[in-house]
Every structure is written in structure tokens, then in C-alpha cells.
PDB file of C-alpha atoms in Angstrom:
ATOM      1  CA  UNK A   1      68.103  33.022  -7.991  1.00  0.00           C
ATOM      2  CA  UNK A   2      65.560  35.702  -8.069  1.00  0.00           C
ATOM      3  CA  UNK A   3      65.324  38.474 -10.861  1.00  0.00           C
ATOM      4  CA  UNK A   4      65.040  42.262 -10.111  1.00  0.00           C
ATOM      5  CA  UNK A   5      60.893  41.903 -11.202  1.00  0.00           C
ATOM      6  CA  UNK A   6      60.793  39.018  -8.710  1.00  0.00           C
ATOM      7  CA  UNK A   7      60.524  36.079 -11.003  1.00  0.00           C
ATOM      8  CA  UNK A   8      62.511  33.477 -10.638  1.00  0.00           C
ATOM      9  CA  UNK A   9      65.736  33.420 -12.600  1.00  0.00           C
ATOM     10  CA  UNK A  10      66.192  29.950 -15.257  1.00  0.00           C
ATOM     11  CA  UNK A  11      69.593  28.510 -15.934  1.00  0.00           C
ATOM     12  CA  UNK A  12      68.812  26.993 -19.891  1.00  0.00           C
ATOM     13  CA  UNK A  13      69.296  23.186 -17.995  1.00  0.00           C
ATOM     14  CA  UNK A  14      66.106  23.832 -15.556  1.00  0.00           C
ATOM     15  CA  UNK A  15      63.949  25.025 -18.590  1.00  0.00           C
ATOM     16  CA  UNK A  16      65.077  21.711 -20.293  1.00  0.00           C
ATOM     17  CA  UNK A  17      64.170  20.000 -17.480  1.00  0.00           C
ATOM     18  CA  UNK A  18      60.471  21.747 -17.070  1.00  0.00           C
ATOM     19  CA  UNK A  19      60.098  21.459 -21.066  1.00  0.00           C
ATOM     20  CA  UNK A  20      60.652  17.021 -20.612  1.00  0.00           C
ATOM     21  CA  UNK A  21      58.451  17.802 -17.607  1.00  0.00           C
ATOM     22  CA  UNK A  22      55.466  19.341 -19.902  1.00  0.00           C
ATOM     23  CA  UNK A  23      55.985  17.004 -22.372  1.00  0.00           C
ATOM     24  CA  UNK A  24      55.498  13.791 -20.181  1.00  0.00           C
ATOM     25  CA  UNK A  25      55.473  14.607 -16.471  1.00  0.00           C
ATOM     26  CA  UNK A  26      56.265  10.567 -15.705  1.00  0.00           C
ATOM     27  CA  UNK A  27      59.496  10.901 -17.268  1.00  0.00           C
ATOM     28  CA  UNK A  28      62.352   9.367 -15.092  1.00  0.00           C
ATOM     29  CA  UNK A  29      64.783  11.354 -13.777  1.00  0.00           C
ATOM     30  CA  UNK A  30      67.444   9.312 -15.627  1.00  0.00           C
ATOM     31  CA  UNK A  31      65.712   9.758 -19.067  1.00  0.00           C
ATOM     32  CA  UNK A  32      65.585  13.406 -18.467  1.00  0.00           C
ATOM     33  CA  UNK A  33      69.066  13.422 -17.279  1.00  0.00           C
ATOM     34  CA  UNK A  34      70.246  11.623 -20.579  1.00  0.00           C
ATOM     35  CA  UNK A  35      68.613  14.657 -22.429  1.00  0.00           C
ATOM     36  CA  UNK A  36      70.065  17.257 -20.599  1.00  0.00           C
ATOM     37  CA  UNK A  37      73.316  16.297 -19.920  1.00  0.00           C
ATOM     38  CA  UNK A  38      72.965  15.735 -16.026  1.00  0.00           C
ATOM     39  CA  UNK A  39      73.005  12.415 -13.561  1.00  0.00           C
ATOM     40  CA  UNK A  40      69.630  11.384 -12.397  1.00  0.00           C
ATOM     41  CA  UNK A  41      70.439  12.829  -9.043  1.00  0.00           C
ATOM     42  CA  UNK A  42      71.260  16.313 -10.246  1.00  0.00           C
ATOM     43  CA  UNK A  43      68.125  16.104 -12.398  1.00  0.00           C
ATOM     44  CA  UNK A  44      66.275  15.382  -8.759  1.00  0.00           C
ATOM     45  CA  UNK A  45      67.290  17.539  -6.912  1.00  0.00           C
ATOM     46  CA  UNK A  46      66.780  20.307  -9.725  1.00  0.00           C
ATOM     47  CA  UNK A  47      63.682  19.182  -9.732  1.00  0.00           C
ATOM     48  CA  UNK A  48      62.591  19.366  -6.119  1.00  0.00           C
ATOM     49  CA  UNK A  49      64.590  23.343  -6.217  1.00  0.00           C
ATOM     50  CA  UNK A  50      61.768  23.921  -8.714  1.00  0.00           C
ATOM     51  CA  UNK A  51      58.903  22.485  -6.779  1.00  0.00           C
ATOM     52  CA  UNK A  52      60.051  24.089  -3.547  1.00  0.00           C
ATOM     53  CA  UNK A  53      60.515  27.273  -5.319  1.00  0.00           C
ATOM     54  CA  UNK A  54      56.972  27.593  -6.529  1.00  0.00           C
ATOM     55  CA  UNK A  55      58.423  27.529 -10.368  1.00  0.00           C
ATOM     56  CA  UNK A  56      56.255  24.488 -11.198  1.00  0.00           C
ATOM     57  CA  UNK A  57      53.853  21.518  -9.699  1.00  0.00           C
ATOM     58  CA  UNK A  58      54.033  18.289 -10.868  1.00  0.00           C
ATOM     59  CA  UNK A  59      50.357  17.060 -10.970  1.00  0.00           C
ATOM     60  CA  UNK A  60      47.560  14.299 -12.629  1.00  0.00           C
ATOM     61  CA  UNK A  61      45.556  16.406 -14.766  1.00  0.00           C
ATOM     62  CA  UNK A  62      42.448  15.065 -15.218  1.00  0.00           C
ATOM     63  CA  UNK A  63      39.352  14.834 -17.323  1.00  0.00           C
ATOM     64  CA  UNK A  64      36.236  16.510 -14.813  1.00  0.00           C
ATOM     65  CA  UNK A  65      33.395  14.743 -16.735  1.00  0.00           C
ATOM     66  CA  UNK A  66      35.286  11.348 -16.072  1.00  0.00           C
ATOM     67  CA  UNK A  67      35.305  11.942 -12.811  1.00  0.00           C
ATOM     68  CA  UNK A  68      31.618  12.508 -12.442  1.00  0.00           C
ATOM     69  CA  UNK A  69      32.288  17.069 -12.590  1.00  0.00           C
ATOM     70  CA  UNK A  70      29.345  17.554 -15.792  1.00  0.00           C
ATOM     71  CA  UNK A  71      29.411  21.239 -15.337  1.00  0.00           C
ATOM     72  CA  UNK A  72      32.101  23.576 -16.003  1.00  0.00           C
ATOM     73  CA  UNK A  73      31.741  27.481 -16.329  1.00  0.00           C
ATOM     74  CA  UNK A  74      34.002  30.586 -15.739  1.00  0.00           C
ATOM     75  CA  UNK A  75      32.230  33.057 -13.785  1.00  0.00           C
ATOM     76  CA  UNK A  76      32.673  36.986 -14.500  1.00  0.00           C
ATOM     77  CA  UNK A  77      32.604  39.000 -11.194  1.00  0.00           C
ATOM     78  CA  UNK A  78      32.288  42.316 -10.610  1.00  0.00           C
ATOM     79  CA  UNK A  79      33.478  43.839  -7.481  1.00  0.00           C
ATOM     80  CA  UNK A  80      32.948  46.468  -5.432  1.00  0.00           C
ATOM     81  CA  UNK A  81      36.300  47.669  -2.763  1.00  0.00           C
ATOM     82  CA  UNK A  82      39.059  45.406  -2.677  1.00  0.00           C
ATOM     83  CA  UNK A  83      38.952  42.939  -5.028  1.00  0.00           C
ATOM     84  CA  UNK A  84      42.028  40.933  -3.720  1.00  0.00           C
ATOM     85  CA  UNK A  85      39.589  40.326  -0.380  1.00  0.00           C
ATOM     86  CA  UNK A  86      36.830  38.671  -2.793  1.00  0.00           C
ATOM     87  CA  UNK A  87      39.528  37.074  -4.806  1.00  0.00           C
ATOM     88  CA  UNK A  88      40.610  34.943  -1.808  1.00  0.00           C
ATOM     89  CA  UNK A  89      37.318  34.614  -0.344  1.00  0.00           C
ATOM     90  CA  UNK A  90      36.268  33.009  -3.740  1.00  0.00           C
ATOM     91  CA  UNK A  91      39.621  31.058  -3.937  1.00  0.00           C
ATOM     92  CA  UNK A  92      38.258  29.199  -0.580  1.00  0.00           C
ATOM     93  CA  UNK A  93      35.515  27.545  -2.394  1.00  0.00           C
ATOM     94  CA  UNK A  94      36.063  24.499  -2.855  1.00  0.00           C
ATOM     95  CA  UNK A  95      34.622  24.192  -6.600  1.00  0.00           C
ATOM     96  CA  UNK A  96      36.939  26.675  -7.591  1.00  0.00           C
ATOM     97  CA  UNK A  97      39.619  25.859  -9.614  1.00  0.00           C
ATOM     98  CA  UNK A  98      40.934  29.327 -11.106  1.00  0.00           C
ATOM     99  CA  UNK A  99      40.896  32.823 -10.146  1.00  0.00           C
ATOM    100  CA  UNK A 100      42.564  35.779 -11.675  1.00  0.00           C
ATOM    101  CA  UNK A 101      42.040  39.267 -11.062  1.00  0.00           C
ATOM    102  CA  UNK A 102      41.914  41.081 -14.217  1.00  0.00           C
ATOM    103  CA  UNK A 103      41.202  44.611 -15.795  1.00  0.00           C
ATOM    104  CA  UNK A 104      38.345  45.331 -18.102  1.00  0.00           C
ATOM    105  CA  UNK A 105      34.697  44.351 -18.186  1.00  0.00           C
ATOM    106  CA  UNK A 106      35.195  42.032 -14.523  1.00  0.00           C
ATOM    107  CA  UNK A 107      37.523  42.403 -11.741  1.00  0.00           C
ATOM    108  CA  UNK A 108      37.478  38.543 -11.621  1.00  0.00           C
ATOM    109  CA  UNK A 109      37.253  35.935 -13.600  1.00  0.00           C
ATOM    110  CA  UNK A 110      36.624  32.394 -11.780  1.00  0.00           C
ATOM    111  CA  UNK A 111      36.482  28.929 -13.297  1.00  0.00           C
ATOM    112  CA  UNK A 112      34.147  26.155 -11.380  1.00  0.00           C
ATOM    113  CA  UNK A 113      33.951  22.709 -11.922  1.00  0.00           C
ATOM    114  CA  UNK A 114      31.097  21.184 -10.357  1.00  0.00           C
ATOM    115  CA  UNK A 115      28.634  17.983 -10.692  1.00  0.00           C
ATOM    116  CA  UNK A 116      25.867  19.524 -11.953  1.00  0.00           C
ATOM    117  CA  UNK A 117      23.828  22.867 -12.968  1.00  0.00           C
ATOM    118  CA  UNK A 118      21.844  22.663  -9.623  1.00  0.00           C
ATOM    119  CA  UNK A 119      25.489  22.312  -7.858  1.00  0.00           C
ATOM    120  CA  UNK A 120      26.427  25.224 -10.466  1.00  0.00           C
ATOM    121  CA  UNK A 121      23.326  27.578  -8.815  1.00  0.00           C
ATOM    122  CA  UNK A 122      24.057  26.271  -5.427  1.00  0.00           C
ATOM    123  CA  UNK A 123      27.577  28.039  -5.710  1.00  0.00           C
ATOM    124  CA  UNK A 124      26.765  30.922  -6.868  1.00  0.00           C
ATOM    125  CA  UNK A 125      23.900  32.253  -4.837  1.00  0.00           C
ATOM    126  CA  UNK A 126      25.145  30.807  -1.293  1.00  0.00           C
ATOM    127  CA  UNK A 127      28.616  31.156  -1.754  1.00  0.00           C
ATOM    128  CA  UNK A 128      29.500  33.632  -4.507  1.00  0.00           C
ATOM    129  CA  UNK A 129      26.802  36.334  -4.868  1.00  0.00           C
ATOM    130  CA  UNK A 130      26.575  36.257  -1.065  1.00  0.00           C
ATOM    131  CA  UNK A 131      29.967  37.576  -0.294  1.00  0.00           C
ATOM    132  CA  UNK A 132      30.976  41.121   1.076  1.00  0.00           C
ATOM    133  CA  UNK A 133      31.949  43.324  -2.302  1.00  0.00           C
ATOM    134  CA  UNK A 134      30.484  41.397  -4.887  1.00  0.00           C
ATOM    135  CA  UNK A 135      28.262  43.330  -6.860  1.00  0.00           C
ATOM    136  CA  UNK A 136      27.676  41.172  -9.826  1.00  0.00           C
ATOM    137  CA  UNK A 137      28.219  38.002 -11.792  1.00  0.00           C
ATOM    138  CA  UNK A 138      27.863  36.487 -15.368  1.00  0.00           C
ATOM    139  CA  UNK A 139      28.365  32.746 -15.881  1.00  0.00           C
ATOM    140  CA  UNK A 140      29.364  31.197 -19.309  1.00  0.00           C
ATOM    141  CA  UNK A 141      28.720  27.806 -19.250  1.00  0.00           C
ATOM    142  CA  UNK A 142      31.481  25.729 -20.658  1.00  0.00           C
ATOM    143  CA  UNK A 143      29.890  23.280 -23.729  1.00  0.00           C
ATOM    144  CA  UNK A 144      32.426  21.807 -25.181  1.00  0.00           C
ATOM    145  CA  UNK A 145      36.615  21.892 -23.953  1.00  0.00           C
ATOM    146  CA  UNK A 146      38.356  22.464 -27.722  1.00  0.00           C
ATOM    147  CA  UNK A 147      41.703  22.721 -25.910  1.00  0.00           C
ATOM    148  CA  UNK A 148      43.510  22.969 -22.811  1.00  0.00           C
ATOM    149  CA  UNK A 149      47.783  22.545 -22.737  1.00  0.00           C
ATOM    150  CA  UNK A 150      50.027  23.411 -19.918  1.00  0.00           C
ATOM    151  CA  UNK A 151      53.147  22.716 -22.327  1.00  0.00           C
ATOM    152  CA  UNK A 152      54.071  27.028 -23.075  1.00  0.00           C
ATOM    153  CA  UNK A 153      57.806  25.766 -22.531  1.00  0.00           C
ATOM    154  CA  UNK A 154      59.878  27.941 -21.076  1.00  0.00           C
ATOM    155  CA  UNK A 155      61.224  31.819 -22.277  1.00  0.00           C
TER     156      UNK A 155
END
């Protein structure tokens, strides 16, 4: 069910569901059913409703600098025209985990994860700077990841 401002609309079961989810996303469906009050199918096919419906993903987050990624940095771009043409543009790159138009000092901000600071230059002078309507960038090199959590709950 969709709300009047287009978000979907959260019976208090499905946001008990998603909050076992963001606590331990391997958590069987029968284990979540037990603490919601539903059978393990119902819990399933909840579930699915909620992947299918773009509410949530169900993914392996992982640590980049295990996996060989020793550079990190959100980029600051400024734009000039339609920033929702960069925005995708940038979203194609393959090193680029996060973009979000936003209002104030950048019309994007865009997070890369890449194996190194010559990968890091690499990206943005052939593949960022060079696009149509960028006019400028700032990188802040990540040093150190104090905290990351995907568990907001539910509202």
C-alpha cells in the first residue's frame, strides 16, 4: 500500500520483520516468525513483498579494505544544468557506490571505493571531471571508518 507522499505504507508486523532483518539479516524465517507472531511462510512471503517493493535489500555488507578497495573518499561535485543528468552519469561508474543530490555547498555528493589513490585520480579526471555539466570537484579522502550502521529501524 502506497501513502499519499508516495512512500510505501508499513503494517507494525513488516517493520518487525525489517527491524530482525537489521539486526541479523541471516535470521530464518521461522525465528523471525516466532518473534512476530507469523508462520515461516507468511514471514516469506512478507519478505519477498518488501524486496519486490523496493522497501529493503537484503545484502553481504562488506569490509572494502578486506577485499583489496584501500581507498575510500566522498567526492563533492558541483554542477552546472541538470544535475539529475550528472547524477546518473556518475551513478554508471562502476567505483561508485553512493550518490545523492543535495542542496548547499555541492549539488552532489558521491562516495568511491577504489584500490588505490592512482585508481582514486584515474576516476576522477577520465570519468568524473570529464563529464558534460560538471564544473567542479573536492575529494575528502576517507582515513579512518568510525562507524557505519544500516540498523535506523523502522518509524
Amino acid at each position: 500500500m502506497t501513502a499519499k507522499d508516495g512512500r510505501t505504507s508499513l503494517d507494525d508486523t513488516s517493520k518487525a520483520i525489517i527491524e530482525q532483518l537489521q539486526d541479523d539479516g541471516r535470521r530464518s524465517y521461522a525465528d523471525i516468525g516466532k518473534a512476530v507472531g507469523l508462520s515461516e511462510a507468511a514471514v516469506r512471503q512478507r519478505v519477498q513483498k518488501l524486496i519486490d517493493g523496493g522497501v529493503m535489500q537484503i545484502v553481504a555488507v562488506t569490509d572494502p579494505l578486506q577485499l583489496g578497495f584501500l581507498r575510500q573518499a566522498m567526492i563533492g561535485i558541483r554542477v552546472s544544468g541538470d544535475t539529475r543528468a550528472v547524477a546518473d552519469a556518475v551513478a554508471d561508474i562502476p567505483a561508485v557506490d553512493y550518490v545523492v543530490l543535495t542542496a548547499g555547498s555541492f549539488d552532489l555528493l558521491v562516495e568511491i571505493v577504489c584500490e588505490d589513490d592512482e585508481k582514486l585520480l584515474d576516476i576522477l579526471n577520465e570519468q568524473i571531471r570529464s563529464l558534460d555539466g560538471v564544473l567542479s570537484t573536492e575529494t575528502f579522502v576517507y582515513l579512518k571508518l568510525r562507524k557505519q550502521l544500516y540498523n535506523w529501524g523502522t518509524r
